[in-house]
């Protein structure tokens, strides 16, 4: 893999980062030992290192370039050393003991602390941590990838390379014959022809028109005096806290079959209801305006676009109906709002701020990132994103994957982000929050689980 310029949106994520706002995605993968026992930590670290080294994208780092002015590019790291990116962290036996709730509480506490640390910018921007406890018990792998490296879908494609099933499917046998040489391609002039010039000009005009429309929507959607949930817009302390929730996939499907819409509509409704329940348990007044969620949407085309590098994102804005007391009415409100968003399309509306970022020059991202980051609090209160996983069962060194909790970065002015993924028969939810702003994040995770049960009960009454 040679030199590759960072796309405008990737450059925006690279420059949005600060010590208090690291811009990396994360995933906490939890594994169960097989009957014969898991390999030792040295063997696991060696396997992770070998598989990570075989992924070309993980050998690339970012360097500034002269042209375009303010731009940056991916370069192969000639001094790449995978050991710089791998760390083993052993949980104390007393923290991971069964009487303390088992391995997961201790692992999530540690993962939250590790998510606080920005990635080293002079190296390929990723890290993996092997988190283990007592022998023959479960273990976890925390993966951190900078958002400039990949969006959620591409991050899954990269990170999946550590699993047995993906690694074995992509590895080329040593005995395989070399592929045939490609046919020579006739040289083409670097000067575009008249039709190409006309096509490029037309495309640029369409892009600028789309950017103008998104910019106007942003101005209309901005809130100088937002009355959303104050707890979701607390000042940043730079600390991170992680909590996890688990829902039954069949619960989501049963609700969807009765209500219509999509599974994502159901999950967004569960998040809204969980926030309402959490606010009331805290003794807070419900906000005057329903908090806004930014719901990312992939702009990758089906059938191969997921392999493309960089970020291909847009987003929808959604008011989470926490002021509505009836779970069924909350679901109806979410479904109708998402239907309106989909009818308008992912390239229109204020939520398509990523499309606007794609139209800005490199220099604007370098010097305008702090301003853009601070503007996020005027647009939305919380990020809620869904991350797809392969449908097949996954394992590492023969140890089955039991759960995977995705984690999203926090924008300036936001104190919590929610990421969801489906694996096996469960929906796994990762909640990342500012540790000082939301010290009771675990309570919110339980509220989300309780809300899913209540929504299922309401649906059962309507059948």
CSV table of C-alpha atoms in Angstrom, one decimal:
chain,number,residue,atom,x,y,z
A,1,UNK,CA,0.0,0.0,0.0
A,2,UNK,CA,1.5,3.3,-1.1
A,3,UNK,CA,0.9,6.9,-0.2
A,4,UNK,CA,-2.7,8.0,0.0
A,5,UNK,CA,-4.1,11.4,0.8
A,6,UNK,CA,-6.6,11.6,3.7
A,7,UNK,CA,-10.1,12.3,2.4
A,8,UNK,CA,-11.6,15.6,3.7
A,9,UNK,CA,-13.8,13.9,6.3
A,10,UNK,CA,-10.8,11.8,7.6
A,11,UNK,CA,-8.8,14.9,7.9
A,12,UNK,CA,-11.6,16.5,9.9
A,13,UNK,CA,-11.5,13.7,12.4
A,14,UNK,CA,-7.7,13.9,12.6
A,15,UNK,CA,-7.8,17.6,13.5
A,16,UNK,CA,-10.8,17.4,15.7
A,17,UNK,CA,-8.8,15.4,18.3
A,18,UNK,CA,-7.6,17.0,21.5
A,19,UNK,CA,-6.3,15.5,24.8
A,20,UNK,CA,-9.8,15.7,26.2
A,21,UNK,CA,-11.5,14.5,23.0
A,22,UNK,CA,-9.7,11.6,21.6
A,23,UNK,CA,-11.2,10.6,18.2
A,24,UNK,CA,-10.9,6.9,18.2
A,25,UNK,CA,-13.5,4.2,17.9
A,26,UNK,CA,-13.4,1.2,20.2
A,27,UNK,CA,-14.7,-2.3,20.7
A,28,UNK,CA,-14.5,-4.6,23.7
A,29,UNK,CA,-14.6,-8.2,22.5
A,30,UNK,CA,-15.2,-10.8,25.3
A,31,UNK,CA,-14.1,-14.4,24.8
A,32,UNK,CA,-15.0,-17.6,26.7
A,33,UNK,CA,-12.3,-20.3,27.2
A,34,UNK,CA,-13.0,-23.6,25.4
A,35,UNK,CA,-13.3,-26.8,27.4
A,36,UNK,CA,-9.6,-27.5,27.0
A,37,UNK,CA,-8.7,-24.0,28.3
A,38,UNK,CA,-7.5,-20.9,26.5
A,39,UNK,CA,-3.9,-20.4,25.3
A,40,UNK,CA,-1.6,-18.5,27.6
A,41,UNK,CA,-1.4,-14.7,27.3
A,42,UNK,CA,1.9,-14.8,25.5
A,43,UNK,CA,0.4,-17.1,22.8
A,44,UNK,CA,-2.6,-14.8,22.5
A,45,UNK,CA,-0.5,-11.7,22.2
A,46,UNK,CA,1.6,-13.4,19.6
A,47,UNK,CA,-1.4,-14.4,17.6
A,48,UNK,CA,-2.9,-10.9,17.8
A,49,UNK,CA,0.4,-9.4,16.7
A,50,UNK,CA,0.7,-11.8,13.7
A,51,UNK,CA,-2.8,-11.1,12.5
A,52,UNK,CA,-2.6,-7.4,13.0
A,53,UNK,CA,0.7,-7.2,11.1
A,54,UNK,CA,-1.0,-9.0,8.2
A,55,UNK,CA,-3.5,-6.2,7.8
A,56,UNK,CA,-1.9,-3.5,5.5
A,57,UNK,CA,-4.0,-0.7,6.8
A,58,UNK,CA,-2.7,-1.2,10.3
A,59,UNK,CA,0.9,-0.5,9.1
A,60,UNK,CA,0.0,3.0,7.9
A,61,UNK,CA,0.6,6.3,9.7
A,62,UNK,CA,-0.3,9.9,9.0
A,63,UNK,CA,2.2,12.6,7.9
A,64,UNK,CA,1.6,16.2,6.7
A,65,UNK,CA,2.2,16.9,3.0
A,66,UNK,CA,3.0,20.1,1.2
A,67,UNK,CA,0.2,19.8,-1.3
A,68,UNK,CA,-2.7,20.2,-0.9
A,69,UNK,CA,-1.9,23.0,1.6
A,70,UNK,CA,-3.0,21.8,5.0
A,71,UNK,CA,-3.4,18.2,3.9
A,72,UNK,CA,-2.0,14.9,5.2
A,73,UNK,CA,-1.5,11.5,3.8
A,74,UNK,CA,-1.1,7.9,4.8
A,75,UNK,CA,2.4,6.5,4.5
A,76,UNK,CA,3.6,3.0,5.2
A,77,UNK,CA,5.5,3.0,8.5
A,78,UNK,CA,9.0,1.8,7.6
A,79,UNK,CA,9.8,1.2,11.3
A,80,UNK,CA,6.5,-0.6,12.0
A,81,UNK,CA,6.7,-2.7,15.2
A,82,UNK,CA,3.5,-4.4,16.2
A,83,UNK,CA,4.7,-4.7,19.8
A,84,UNK,CA,4.3,-1.0,20.2
A,85,UNK,CA,0.6,-1.4,19.7
A,86,UNK,CA,-0.1,-4.5,21.9
A,87,UNK,CA,-0.4,-4.5,25.7
A,88,UNK,CA,-1.4,-7.1,28.2
A,89,UNK,CA,-3.3,-5.9,31.2
A,90,UNK,CA,-4.0,-8.4,33.9
A,91,UNK,CA,-7.0,-7.8,36.2
A,92,UNK,CA,-6.3,-8.4,39.9
A,93,UNK,CA,-7.8,-11.6,41.0
A,94,UNK,CA,-9.9,-9.9,43.7
A,95,UNK,CA,-11.4,-7.5,41.1
A,96,UNK,CA,-12.4,-10.3,38.7
A,97,UNK,CA,-13.6,-12.7,41.4
A,98,UNK,CA,-17.1,-14.0,41.2
A,99,UNK,CA,-18.3,-12.3,44.4
A,100,UNK,CA,-17.7,-9.0,42.7
A,101,UNK,CA,-19.9,-9.8,39.8
A,102,UNK,CA,-17.4,-11.6,37.8
A,103,UNK,CA,-15.0,-10.6,35.0
A,104,UNK,CA,-17.2,-8.1,33.1
A,105,UNK,CA,-17.5,-5.2,35.7
A,106,UNK,CA,-13.8,-5.1,36.2
A,107,UNK,CA,-13.1,-5.3,32.5
A,108,UNK,CA,-15.5,-2.5,31.6
A,109,UNK,CA,-14.0,-0.3,34.3
A,110,UNK,CA,-10.6,-0.8,32.9
A,111,UNK,CA,-11.7,-0.4,29.3
A,112,UNK,CA,-13.2,3.0,30.1
A,113,UNK,CA,-9.9,4.1,31.6
A,114,UNK,CA,-8.0,2.9,28.5
A,115,UNK,CA,-10.4,4.7,26.2
A,116,UNK,CA,-9.3,8.0,27.8
A,117,UNK,CA,-5.8,7.8,26.3
A,118,UNK,CA,-5.3,9.4,22.9
A,119,UNK,CA,-3.5,7.3,20.4
A,120,UNK,CA,0.1,8.2,19.7
A,121,UNK,CA,0.1,10.3,16.5
A,122,UNK,CA,3.6,9.4,15.3
A,123,UNK,CA,2.6,5.7,14.9
A,124,UNK,CA,-0.1,3.9,13.0
A,125,UNK,CA,-3.2,5.1,15.0
A,126,UNK,CA,-4.4,1.9,16.6
A,127,UNK,CA,-3.9,-0.1,19.8
A,128,UNK,CA,-5.0,-3.5,21.1
A,129,UNK,CA,-5.2,-4.5,24.8
A,130,UNK,CA,-5.4,-8.1,26.0
A,131,UNK,CA,-7.4,-8.0,29.3
A,132,UNK,CA,-7.2,-11.2,31.3
A,133,UNK,CA,-7.9,-12.3,34.8
A,134,UNK,CA,-7.8,-15.6,36.6
A,135,UNK,CA,-6.5,-18.6,34.7
A,136,UNK,CA,-9.1,-20.6,32.7
A,137,UNK,CA,-11.5,-17.6,32.9
A,138,UNK,CA,-12.9,-15.3,30.3
A,139,UNK,CA,-10.7,-12.7,28.7
A,140,UNK,CA,-11.2,-9.6,26.5
A,141,UNK,CA,-9.5,-7.7,23.7
A,142,UNK,CA,-10.0,-4.0,23.6
A,143,UNK,CA,-9.4,-2.6,20.1
A,144,UNK,CA,-8.9,1.2,19.5
A,145,UNK,CA,-8.9,2.6,15.9
A,146,UNK,CA,-8.6,6.3,15.1
A,147,UNK,CA,-11.8,7.6,13.4
A,148,UNK,CA,-9.5,9.0,10.6
A,149,UNK,CA,-8.6,5.4,9.8
A,150,UNK,CA,-12.1,4.1,9.4
A,151,UNK,CA,-15.8,4.6,9.9
A,152,UNK,CA,-17.8,2.0,11.8
A,153,UNK,CA,-18.3,-0.4,8.9
A,154,UNK,CA,-14.7,-0.2,7.7
A,155,UNK,CA,-13.5,-0.5,11.3
A,156,UNK,CA,-15.3,-3.8,11.5
A,157,UNK,CA,-13.7,-5.0,8.3
A,158,UNK,CA,-10.3,-4.1,9.7
A,159,UNK,CA,-10.8,-5.4,13.2
A,160,UNK,CA,-12.4,-8.6,12.1
A,161,UNK,CA,-9.0,-9.7,10.8
A,162,UNK,CA,-8.0,-10.9,14.3
A,163,UNK,CA,-10.7,-13.6,14.4
A,164,UNK,CA,-10.0,-17.2,13.4
A,165,UNK,CA,-12.7,-17.4,10.8
A,166,UNK,CA,-11.7,-14.1,9.0
A,167,UNK,CA,-8.0,-14.7,9.2
A,168,UNK,CA,-8.2,-18.2,7.8
A,169,UNK,CA,-10.5,-17.1,5.0
A,170,UNK,CA,-8.2,-14.3,3.9
A,171,UNK,CA,-4.8,-16.0,4.4
A,172,UNK,CA,-3.3,-17.3,1.1
A,173,UNK,CA,-1.8,-20.7,1.4
A,174,UNK,CA,1.9,-20.9,1.0
A,175,UNK,CA,1.6,-23.5,-1.7
A,176,UNK,CA,-0.7,-21.4,-3.8
A,177,UNK,CA,0.6,-20.6,-7.3
A,178,UNK,CA,1.2,-16.9,-8.0
A,179,UNK,CA,-1.6,-15.2,-9.8
A,180,UNK,CA,-1.3,-14.5,-13.4
A,181,UNK,CA,0.3,-11.2,-14.4
A,182,UNK,CA,-2.3,-8.5,-15.2
A,183,UNK,CA,-2.6,-7.5,-18.8
A,184,UNK,CA,-0.7,-4.3,-19.5
A,185,UNK,CA,-2.9,-1.2,-19.6
A,186,UNK,CA,-2.3,1.3,-22.4
A,187,UNK,CA,-0.9,4.5,-21.1
A,188,UNK,CA,-3.4,7.3,-20.8
A,189,UNK,CA,-2.8,11.0,-20.9
A,190,UNK,CA,-2.9,12.8,-17.6
A,191,UNK,CA,-4.8,15.6,-19.4
A,192,UNK,CA,-8.6,14.9,-19.1
A,193,UNK,CA,-10.6,15.0,-22.3
A,194,UNK,CA,-13.4,17.5,-23.0
A,195,UNK,CA,-16.1,15.0,-21.8
A,196,UNK,CA,-14.2,14.4,-18.6
A,197,UNK,CA,-13.8,18.1,-17.9
A,198,UNK,CA,-17.5,18.6,-18.4
A,199,UNK,CA,-18.3,15.7,-16.1
A,200,UNK,CA,-16.0,16.9,-13.4
A,201,UNK,CA,-17.4,20.4,-13.6
A,202,UNK,CA,-21.0,19.2,-13.4
A,203,UNK,CA,-20.1,16.9,-10.5
A,204,UNK,CA,-18.4,19.7,-8.6
A,205,UNK,CA,-21.4,22.0,-9.2
A,206,UNK,CA,-23.7,19.3,-7.8
A,207,UNK,CA,-21.4,18.8,-4.8
A,208,UNK,CA,-21.4,22.5,-4.0
A,209,UNK,CA,-25.1,22.8,-4.4
A,210,UNK,CA,-25.5,19.9,-2.0
A,211,UNK,CA,-23.1,21.4,0.5
A,212,UNK,CA,-24.9,24.8,0.3
A,213,UNK,CA,-28.2,23.0,1.1
A,214,UNK,CA,-26.7,21.1,4.1
A,215,UNK,CA,-25.1,24.4,5.3
A,216,UNK,CA,-28.4,26.2,5.2
A,217,UNK,CA,-30.0,23.2,7.1
A,218,UNK,CA,-27.3,23.5,9.7
A,219,UNK,CA,-28.0,27.2,10.3
A,220,UNK,CA,-31.7,26.5,10.7
A,221,UNK,CA,-31.1,23.5,13.0
A,222,UNK,CA,-28.6,25.3,15.3
A,223,UNK,CA,-29.8,26.1,18.8
A,224,UNK,CA,-28.3,29.1,20.5
A,225,UNK,CA,-30.2,28.3,23.7
A,226,UNK,CA,-30.9,24.6,23.6
A,227,UNK,CA,-33.2,23.2,26.3
A,228,UNK,CA,-32.3,19.6,25.9
A,229,UNK,CA,-31.0,17.3,28.7
A,230,UNK,CA,-28.3,19.3,30.6
A,231,UNK,CA,-26.6,16.0,31.7
A,232,UNK,CA,-25.9,15.1,28.1
A,233,UNK,CA,-24.1,18.4,27.5
A,234,UNK,CA,-21.9,18.7,30.5
A,235,UNK,CA,-18.4,20.2,30.3
A,236,UNK,CA,-15.6,17.7,29.4
A,237,UNK,CA,-13.3,16.4,32.1
A,238,UNK,CA,-11.3,14.2,29.7
A,239,UNK,CA,-12.2,11.1,31.7
A,240,UNK,CA,-14.1,8.1,30.2
A,241,UNK,CA,-16.5,5.6,31.7
A,242,UNK,CA,-17.9,2.6,29.9
A,243,UNK,CA,-21.1,0.7,30.7
A,244,UNK,CA,-22.7,-2.2,28.8
A,245,UNK,CA,-26.2,-3.4,28.2
A,246,UNK,CA,-27.6,-6.6,26.6
A,247,UNK,CA,-30.9,-7.1,24.9
A,248,UNK,CA,-32.5,-10.2,23.4
A,249,UNK,CA,-32.6,-10.0,19.6
A,250,UNK,CA,-35.9,-11.9,19.6
A,251,UNK,CA,-37.3,-9.1,21.8
A,252,UNK,CA,-36.4,-6.5,19.1
A,253,UNK,CA,-37.8,-8.7,16.3
A,254,UNK,CA,-41.1,-9.3,18.1
A,255,UNK,CA,-41.6,-5.6,18.7
A,256,UNK,CA,-40.8,-4.9,15.0
A,257,UNK,CA,-43.2,-7.5,13.7
A,258,UNK,CA,-46.1,-5.9,15.6
A,259,UNK,CA,-45.2,-2.2,15.2
A,260,UNK,CA,-43.7,-2.2,11.7
A,261,UNK,CA,-40.7,-0.1,10.8
A,262,UNK,CA,-37.2,-1.4,11.4
A,263,UNK,CA,-35.2,-3.0,14.1
A,264,UNK,CA,-33.2,0.2,14.4
A,265,UNK,CA,-36.4,2.1,15.1
A,266,UNK,CA,-37.0,-0.2,18.0
A,267,UNK,CA,-33.5,0.2,19.3
A,268,UNK,CA,-33.7,4.0,19.1
A,269,UNK,CA,-37.0,3.9,21.0
A,270,UNK,CA,-35.4,1.7,23.7
A,271,UNK,CA,-32.6,4.3,24.1
A,272,UNK,CA,-35.1,7.1,24.3
A,273,UNK,CA,-37.2,5.3,26.9
A,274,UNK,CA,-34.0,4.4,28.8
A,275,UNK,CA,-33.0,8.0,29.0
A,276,UNK,CA,-36.5,9.0,30.2
A,277,UNK,CA,-36.4,6.4,32.9
A,278,UNK,CA,-32.9,7.3,34.0
A,279,UNK,CA,-33.7,11.1,34.2
A,280,UNK,CA,-36.7,10.4,36.3
A,281,UNK,CA,-34.8,8.1,38.6
A,282,UNK,CA,-32.2,10.8,39.1
A,283,UNK,CA,-34.9,13.2,40.1
A,284,UNK,CA,-34.4,15.4,37.1
A,285,UNK,CA,-37.1,17.3,35.3
A,286,UNK,CA,-37.7,16.2,31.8
A,287,UNK,CA,-36.2,18.6,29.3
A,288,UNK,CA,-38.2,21.3,27.6
A,289,UNK,CA,-37.0,20.1,24.2
A,290,UNK,CA,-36.4,16.4,23.5
A,291,UNK,CA,-32.7,15.7,23.2
A,292,UNK,CA,-31.4,15.3,19.7
A,293,UNK,CA,-29.6,12.2,18.5
A,294,UNK,CA,-27.2,12.2,15.6
A,295,UNK,CA,-27.7,8.8,13.9
A,296,UNK,CA,-24.8,8.1,11.5
A,297,UNK,CA,-25.7,6.5,8.1
A,298,UNK,CA,-23.2,4.8,5.9
A,299,UNK,CA,-22.8,6.1,2.3
A,300,UNK,CA,-21.1,2.9,1.2
A,301,UNK,CA,-22.7,1.1,-1.7
A,302,UNK,CA,-23.6,-2.5,-1.3
A,303,UNK,CA,-21.4,-5.1,-2.9
A,304,UNK,CA,-17.8,-4.0,-2.3
A,305,UNK,CA,-17.9,-0.4,-1.2
A,306,UNK,CA,-17.2,-1.5,2.4
A,307,UNK,CA,-13.7,-2.3,1.3
A,308,UNK,CA,-13.0,1.3,0.3
A,309,UNK,CA,-10.7,3.2,2.6
A,310,UNK,CA,-11.6,6.2,4.7
A,311,UNK,CA,-14.9,7.4,6.0
A,312,UNK,CA,-18.1,7.4,4.0
A,313,UNK,CA,-20.7,8.8,6.3
A,314,UNK,CA,-23.8,11.0,6.6
A,315,UNK,CA,-26.3,11.2,9.4
A,316,UNK,CA,-29.8,11.8,10.4
A,317,UNK,CA,-31.0,14.1,13.2
A,318,UNK,CA,-33.7,12.6,15.5
A,319,UNK,CA,-35.5,14.0,18.4
A,320,UNK,CA,-35.6,11.3,21.1
A,321,UNK,CA,-39.1,11.5,22.5
A,322,UNK,CA,-38.2,11.3,26.2
A,323,UNK,CA,-41.2,13.6,27.1
A,324,UNK,CA,-43.6,10.9,25.8
A,325,UNK,CA,-44.8,8.6,28.7
A,326,UNK,CA,-46.3,5.9,26.5
A,327,UNK,CA,-43.7,3.4,25.1
A,328,UNK,CA,-45.9,2.6,22.1
A,329,UNK,CA,-46.3,6.3,21.3
A,330,UNK,CA,-42.6,6.8,21.7
A,331,UNK,CA,-42.0,4.0,19.1
A,332,UNK,CA,-44.5,5.6,16.7
A,333,UNK,CA,-42.8,9.0,17.0
A,334,UNK,CA,-39.4,7.5,16.3
A,335,UNK,CA,-40.6,5.5,13.4
A,336,UNK,CA,-42.4,8.5,11.8
A,337,UNK,CA,-39.3,10.7,12.3
A,338,UNK,CA,-37.0,8.2,10.8
A,339,UNK,CA,-39.3,7.6,7.9
A,340,UNK,CA,-39.2,11.4,7.2
A,341,UNK,CA,-35.4,11.3,7.4
A,342,UNK,CA,-35.2,8.4,5.0
A,343,UNK,CA,-37.6,10.0,2.5
A,344,UNK,CA,-35.3,13.1,2.4
A,345,UNK,CA,-32.3,10.9,2.0
A,346,UNK,CA,-28.9,10.8,3.8
A,347,UNK,CA,-27.5,13.6,1.7
A,348,UNK,CA,-29.9,16.3,2.8
A,349,UNK,CA,-30.7,18.0,6.1
A,350,UNK,CA,-28.6,19.2,9.0
A,351,UNK,CA,-27.6,15.7,10.0
A,352,UNK,CA,-25.6,15.4,6.8
A,353,UNK,CA,-22.8,17.5,8.3
A,354,UNK,CA,-20.3,14.9,7.2
A,355,UNK,CA,-21.2,15.6,3.6
A,356,UNK,CA,-20.5,19.3,4.1
A,357,UNK,CA,-17.1,18.3,5.6
A,358,UNK,CA,-16.3,16.4,2.4
A,359,UNK,CA,-16.6,19.7,0.4
A,360,UNK,CA,-14.2,21.8,2.5
A,361,UNK,CA,-10.5,22.2,1.6
A,362,UNK,CA,-7.7,20.7,3.7
A,363,UNK,CA,-6.7,24.1,5.1
A,364,UNK,CA,-10.2,24.7,6.4
A,365,UNK,CA,-10.1,21.4,8.4
A,366,UNK,CA,-6.7,22.2,9.9
A,367,UNK,CA,-7.6,25.6,11.3
A,368,UNK,CA,-11.4,25.3,11.5
A,369,UNK,CA,-11.6,22.0,13.5
A,370,UNK,CA,-11.9,23.6,17.0
A,371,UNK,CA,-14.7,25.8,15.8
A,372,UNK,CA,-16.5,22.9,14.1
A,373,UNK,CA,-16.0,20.8,17.2
A,374,UNK,CA,-17.5,23.4,19.5
A,375,UNK,CA,-20.5,23.8,17.2
A,376,UNK,CA,-21.5,20.1,17.7
A,377,UNK,CA,-23.3,21.0,21.0
A,378,UNK,CA,-25.6,23.3,19.1
A,379,UNK,CA,-26.6,20.5,16.7
A,380,UNK,CA,-27.1,17.4,18.8
A,381,UNK,CA,-27.0,16.1,22.3
A,382,UNK,CA,-26.0,12.4,21.9
A,383,UNK,CA,-24.6,10.1,19.2
A,384,UNK,CA,-26.5,6.8,18.7
A,385,UNK,CA,-24.9,4.5,16.1
A,386,UNK,CA,-25.4,0.9,15.0
A,387,UNK,CA,-22.4,-1.1,13.9
A,388,UNK,CA,-22.8,-4.2,11.7
A,389,UNK,CA,-21.0,-7.5,12.6
A,390,UNK,CA,-20.5,-10.6,10.5
A,391,UNK,CA,-23.4,-13.0,11.0
A,392,UNK,CA,-21.2,-16.1,11.5
A,393,UNK,CA,-19.9,-17.2,14.9
A,394,UNK,CA,-16.4,-15.8,15.6
A,395,UNK,CA,-13.5,-17.0,17.8
A,396,UNK,CA,-9.9,-16.2,18.7
A,397,UNK,CA,-7.4,-19.1,19.1
A,398,UNK,CA,-10.4,-21.4,19.4
A,399,UNK,CA,-12.0,-19.3,22.2
A,400,UNK,CA,-15.6,-18.4,21.1
A,401,UNK,CA,-16.6,-14.7,21.1
A,402,UNK,CA,-19.4,-14.3,23.6
A,403,UNK,CA,-20.0,-10.6,23.3
A,404,UNK,CA,-18.8,-7.5,21.5
A,405,UNK,CA,-19.5,-4.0,22.8
A,406,UNK,CA,-18.8,-1.1,20.3
A,407,UNK,CA,-17.7,2.3,21.6
A,408,UNK,CA,-18.0,5.7,19.8
A,409,UNK,CA,-16.0,8.8,20.5
A,410,UNK,CA,-17.5,11.9,22.3
A,411,UNK,CA,-17.8,15.1,20.4
A,412,UNK,CA,-17.1,18.4,22.2
A,413,UNK,CA,-20.1,19.4,24.3
A,414,UNK,CA,-21.4,15.9,24.5
A,415,UNK,CA,-21.0,13.7,27.6
A,416,UNK,CA,-22.3,10.4,26.2
A,417,UNK,CA,-22.4,8.3,23.1
A,418,UNK,CA,-24.3,5.0,22.4
A,419,UNK,CA,-23.2,2.3,20.0
A,420,UNK,CA,-25.1,-0.9,19.3
A,421,UNK,CA,-24.3,-4.1,17.5
A,422,UNK,CA,-26.0,-7.5,17.0
A,423,UNK,CA,-24.1,-10.7,17.5
A,424,UNK,CA,-25.7,-14.2,17.8
A,425,UNK,CA,-29.0,-13.9,19.6
A,426,UNK,CA,-28.1,-10.7,21.5
A,427,UNK,CA,-27.9,-6.9,20.9
A,428,UNK,CA,-24.8,-5.6,22.7
A,429,UNK,CA,-24.8,-1.9,23.6
A,430,UNK,CA,-21.7,0.1,24.6
A,431,UNK,CA,-22.3,3.4,26.4
A,432,UNK,CA,-19.3,5.7,26.6
A,433,UNK,CA,-19.5,8.8,28.8
A,434,UNK,CA,-17.5,11.5,30.4
A,435,UNK,CA,-16.6,9.9,33.8
A,436,UNK,CA,-17.3,13.0,35.9
A,437,UNK,CA,-20.4,14.2,34.1
A,438,UNK,CA,-22.1,10.8,34.2
A,439,UNK,CA,-20.8,8.8,37.2
A,440,UNK,CA,-24.0,6.7,37.2
A,441,UNK,CA,-23.7,5.4,33.7
A,442,UNK,CA,-24.3,1.8,34.9
A,443,UNK,CA,-27.7,2.9,36.1
A,444,UNK,CA,-28.5,4.2,32.6
A,445,UNK,CA,-27.4,0.8,31.1
A,446,UNK,CA,-29.9,-1.0,33.4
A,447,UNK,CA,-32.6,1.5,32.5
A,448,UNK,CA,-32.1,0.7,28.8
A,449,UNK,CA,-32.5,-3.0,29.6
A,450,UNK,CA,-35.7,-2.4,31.6
A,451,UNK,CA,-37.1,-0.2,28.9
A,452,UNK,CA,-36.7,-3.1,26.4
A,453,UNK,CA,-38.7,-5.4,28.7
A,454,UNK,CA,-41.4,-2.8,29.2
A,455,UNK,CA,-41.7,-2.2,25.4
A,456,UNK,CA,-42.1,-5.9,24.8
A,457,UNK,CA,-44.8,-6.1,27.5
A,458,UNK,CA,-46.7,-3.3,25.9
A,459,UNK,CA,-46.5,-4.9,22.5
A,460,UNK,CA,-47.7,-8.2,24.0
A,461,UNK,CA,-50.8,-6.4,25.2
A,462,UNK,CA,-51.5,-5.2,21.7
A,463,UNK,CA,-51.2,-8.6,20.0
